[in-house]
Short mmCIF file of C-alpha atoms in Angstrom, two decimals:
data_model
loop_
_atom_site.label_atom_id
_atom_site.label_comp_id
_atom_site.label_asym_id
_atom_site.label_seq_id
_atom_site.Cartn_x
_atom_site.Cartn_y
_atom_site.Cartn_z
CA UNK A 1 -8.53 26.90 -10.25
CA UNK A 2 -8.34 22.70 -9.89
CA UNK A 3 -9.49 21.97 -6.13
CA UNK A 4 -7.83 18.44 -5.43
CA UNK A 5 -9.09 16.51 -2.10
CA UNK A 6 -6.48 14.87 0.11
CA UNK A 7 -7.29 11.89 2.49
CA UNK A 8 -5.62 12.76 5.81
CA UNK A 9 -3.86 9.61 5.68
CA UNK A 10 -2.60 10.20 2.41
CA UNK A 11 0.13 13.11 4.38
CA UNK A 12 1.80 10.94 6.53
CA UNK A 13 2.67 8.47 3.41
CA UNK A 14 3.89 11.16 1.48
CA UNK A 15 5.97 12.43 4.11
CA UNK A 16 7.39 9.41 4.71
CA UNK A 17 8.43 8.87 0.64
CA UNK A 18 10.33 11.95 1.10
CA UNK A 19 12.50 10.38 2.88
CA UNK A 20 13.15 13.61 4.71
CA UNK A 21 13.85 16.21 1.57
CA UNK A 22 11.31 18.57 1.59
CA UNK A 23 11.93 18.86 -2.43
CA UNK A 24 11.21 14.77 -2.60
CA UNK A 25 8.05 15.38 -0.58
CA UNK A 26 6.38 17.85 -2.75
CA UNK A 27 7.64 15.66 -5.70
CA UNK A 28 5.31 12.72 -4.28
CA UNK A 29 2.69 15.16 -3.82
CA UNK A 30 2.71 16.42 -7.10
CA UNK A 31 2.57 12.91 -8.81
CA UNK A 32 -0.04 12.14 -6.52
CA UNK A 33 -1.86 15.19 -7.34
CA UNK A 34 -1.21 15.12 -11.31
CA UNK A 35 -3.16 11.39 -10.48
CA UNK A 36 -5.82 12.41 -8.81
CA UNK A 37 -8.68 10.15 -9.93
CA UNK A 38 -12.14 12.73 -9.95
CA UNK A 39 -10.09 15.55 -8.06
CA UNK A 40 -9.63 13.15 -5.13
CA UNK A 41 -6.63 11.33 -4.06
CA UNK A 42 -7.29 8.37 -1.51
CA UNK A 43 -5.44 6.36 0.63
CA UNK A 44 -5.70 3.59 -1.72
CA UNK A 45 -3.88 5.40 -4.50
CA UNK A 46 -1.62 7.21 -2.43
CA UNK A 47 -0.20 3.35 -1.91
CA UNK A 48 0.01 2.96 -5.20
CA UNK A 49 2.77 5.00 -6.01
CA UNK A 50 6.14 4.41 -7.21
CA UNK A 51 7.82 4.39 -3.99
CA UNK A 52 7.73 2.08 -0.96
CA UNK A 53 5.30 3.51 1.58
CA UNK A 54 6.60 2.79 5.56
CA UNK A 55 3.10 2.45 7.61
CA UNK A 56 2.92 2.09 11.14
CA UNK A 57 0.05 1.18 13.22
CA UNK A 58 -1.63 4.51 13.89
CA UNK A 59 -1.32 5.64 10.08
CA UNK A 60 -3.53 2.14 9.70
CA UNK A 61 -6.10 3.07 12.63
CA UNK A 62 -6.26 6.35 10.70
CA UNK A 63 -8.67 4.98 7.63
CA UNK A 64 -11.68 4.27 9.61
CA UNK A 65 -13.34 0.77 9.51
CA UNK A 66 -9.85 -0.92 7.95
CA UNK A 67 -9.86 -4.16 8.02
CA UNK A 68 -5.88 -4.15 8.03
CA UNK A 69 -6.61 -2.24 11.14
CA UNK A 70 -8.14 -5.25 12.37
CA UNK A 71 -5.68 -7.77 11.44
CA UNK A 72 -2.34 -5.79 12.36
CA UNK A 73 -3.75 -5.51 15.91
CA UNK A 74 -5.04 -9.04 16.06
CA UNK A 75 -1.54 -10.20 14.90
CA UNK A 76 0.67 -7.38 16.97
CA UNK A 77 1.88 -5.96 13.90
CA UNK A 78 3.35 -2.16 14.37
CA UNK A 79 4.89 -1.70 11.15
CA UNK A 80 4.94 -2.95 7.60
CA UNK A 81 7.06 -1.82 4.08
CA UNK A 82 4.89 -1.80 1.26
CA UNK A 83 6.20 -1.66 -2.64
CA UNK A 84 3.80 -1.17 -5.58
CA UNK A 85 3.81 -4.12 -7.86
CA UNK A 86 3.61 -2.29 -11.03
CA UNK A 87 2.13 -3.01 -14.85
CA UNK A 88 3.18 -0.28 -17.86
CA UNK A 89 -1.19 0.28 -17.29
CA UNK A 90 -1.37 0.63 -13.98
CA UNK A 91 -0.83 -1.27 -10.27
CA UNK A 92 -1.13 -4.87 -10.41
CA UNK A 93 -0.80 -4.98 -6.70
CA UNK A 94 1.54 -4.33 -3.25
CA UNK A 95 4.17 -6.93 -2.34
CA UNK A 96 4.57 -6.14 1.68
CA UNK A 97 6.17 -7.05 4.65
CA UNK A 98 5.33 -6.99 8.59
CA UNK A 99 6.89 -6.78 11.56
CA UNK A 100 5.30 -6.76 15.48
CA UNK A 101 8.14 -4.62 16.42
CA UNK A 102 8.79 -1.28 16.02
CA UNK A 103 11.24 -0.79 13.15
CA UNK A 104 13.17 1.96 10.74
CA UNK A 105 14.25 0.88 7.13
CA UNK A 106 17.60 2.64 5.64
CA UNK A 107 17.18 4.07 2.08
CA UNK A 108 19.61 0.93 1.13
CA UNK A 109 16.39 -1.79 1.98
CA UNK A 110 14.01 0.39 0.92
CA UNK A 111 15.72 0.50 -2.52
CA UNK A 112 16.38 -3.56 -2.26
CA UNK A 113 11.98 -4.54 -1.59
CA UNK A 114 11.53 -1.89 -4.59
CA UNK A 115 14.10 -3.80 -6.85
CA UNK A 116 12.37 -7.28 -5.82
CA UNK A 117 9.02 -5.99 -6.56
CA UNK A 118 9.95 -4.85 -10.12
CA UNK A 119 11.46 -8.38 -10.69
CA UNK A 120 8.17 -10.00 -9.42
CA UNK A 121 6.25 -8.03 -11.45
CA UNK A 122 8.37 -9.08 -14.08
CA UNK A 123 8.52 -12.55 -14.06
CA UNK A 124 4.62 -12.42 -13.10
CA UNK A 125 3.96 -10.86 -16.25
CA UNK A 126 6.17 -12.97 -18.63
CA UNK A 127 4.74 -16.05 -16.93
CA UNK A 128 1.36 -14.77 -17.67
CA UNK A 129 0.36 -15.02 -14.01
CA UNK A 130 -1.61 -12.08 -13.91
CA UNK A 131 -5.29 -13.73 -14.64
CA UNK A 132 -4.24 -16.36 -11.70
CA UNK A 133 -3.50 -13.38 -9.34
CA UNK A 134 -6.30 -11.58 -10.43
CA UNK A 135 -8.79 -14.94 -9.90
CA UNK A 136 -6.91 -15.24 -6.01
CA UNK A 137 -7.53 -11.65 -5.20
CA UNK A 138 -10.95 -12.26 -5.85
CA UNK A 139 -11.78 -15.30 -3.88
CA UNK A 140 -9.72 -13.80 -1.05
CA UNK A 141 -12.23 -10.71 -1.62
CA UNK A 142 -15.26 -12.87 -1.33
CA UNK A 143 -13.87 -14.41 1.83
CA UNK A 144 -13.57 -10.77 3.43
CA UNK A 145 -17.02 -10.14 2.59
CA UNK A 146 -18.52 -13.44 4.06
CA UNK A 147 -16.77 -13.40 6.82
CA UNK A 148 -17.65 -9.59 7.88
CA UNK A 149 -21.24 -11.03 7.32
CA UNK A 150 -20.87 -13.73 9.35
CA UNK A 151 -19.42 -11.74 12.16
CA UNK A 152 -21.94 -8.96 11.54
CA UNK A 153 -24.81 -11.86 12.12
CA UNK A 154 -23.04 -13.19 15.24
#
């Protein structure tokens, strides 16, 4: 028998891409299951998937040490929408958005940011875009790092 590790945060996500069916809930699960990277499906990953993902502030306080964490309650933010920006290989990123109120998106919007993201996707690929994204993500990588250092020095 396959044993397949679940990050707590990982449920509320999946509940959330049910969108209330029970059926569409254990379909998420499944294709984050059949996923599973070394029998172990993270938060990461679970964000990856298909579907916008709804988060709210206490599923981010959930993944200890997050730096999102950090920033939503720096900023106020209480919830975001995130949609997988998605390759035929694999995720070439999240396109999201934030609000500092709290906030419930209809099926109808939902549907809309995951439309958009396929576009962007689209036109990021056929504009060849990617290795520039890739090169920003990076840099804005390093400047995470350096400044955790320099806070961790202060």
């Amino acid at each position: 028998m396959l044993s397949v590790n679940v990050d707590d945060a990982v449920y509320p996500l999946v509940i959330r891409a049910g969108g209330g069916s029970p059926r569409d809930t254990l379909s998420v699960l499944d294709q984050l299951l059949a996923g599973a990277e070394g029998n172990h499906v993270t938060y990461q990953r679970a964000l990856a998937t298909r579907r916008p993902a709804v988060l709210t502030l206490k599923d981010v306080q959930r993944v200890p040490g997050s730096a999102l964490a950090r920033i939503w309650q720096a900023e106020g933010y209480r919830v975001m929408v995130a949609v997988p920006l998605l390759r035929p290989d694999g995720p070439l990123g999240v396109a999201a958005a934030s609000y500092r109120h709290d906030r419930a998106f209809t099926s109808e919007q939902l549907a809309t940011m995951q439309r958009a993201a396929a576009l962007w996707t689209t036109e990021a690929l056929t504009a060849d875009l990617l290795p520039r994204v890739v090169q920003f993500a990076r840099e804005q990588e390093v400047r995470a790092r350096m400044s955790e250092a320099i806070e961790a020095n202060a």
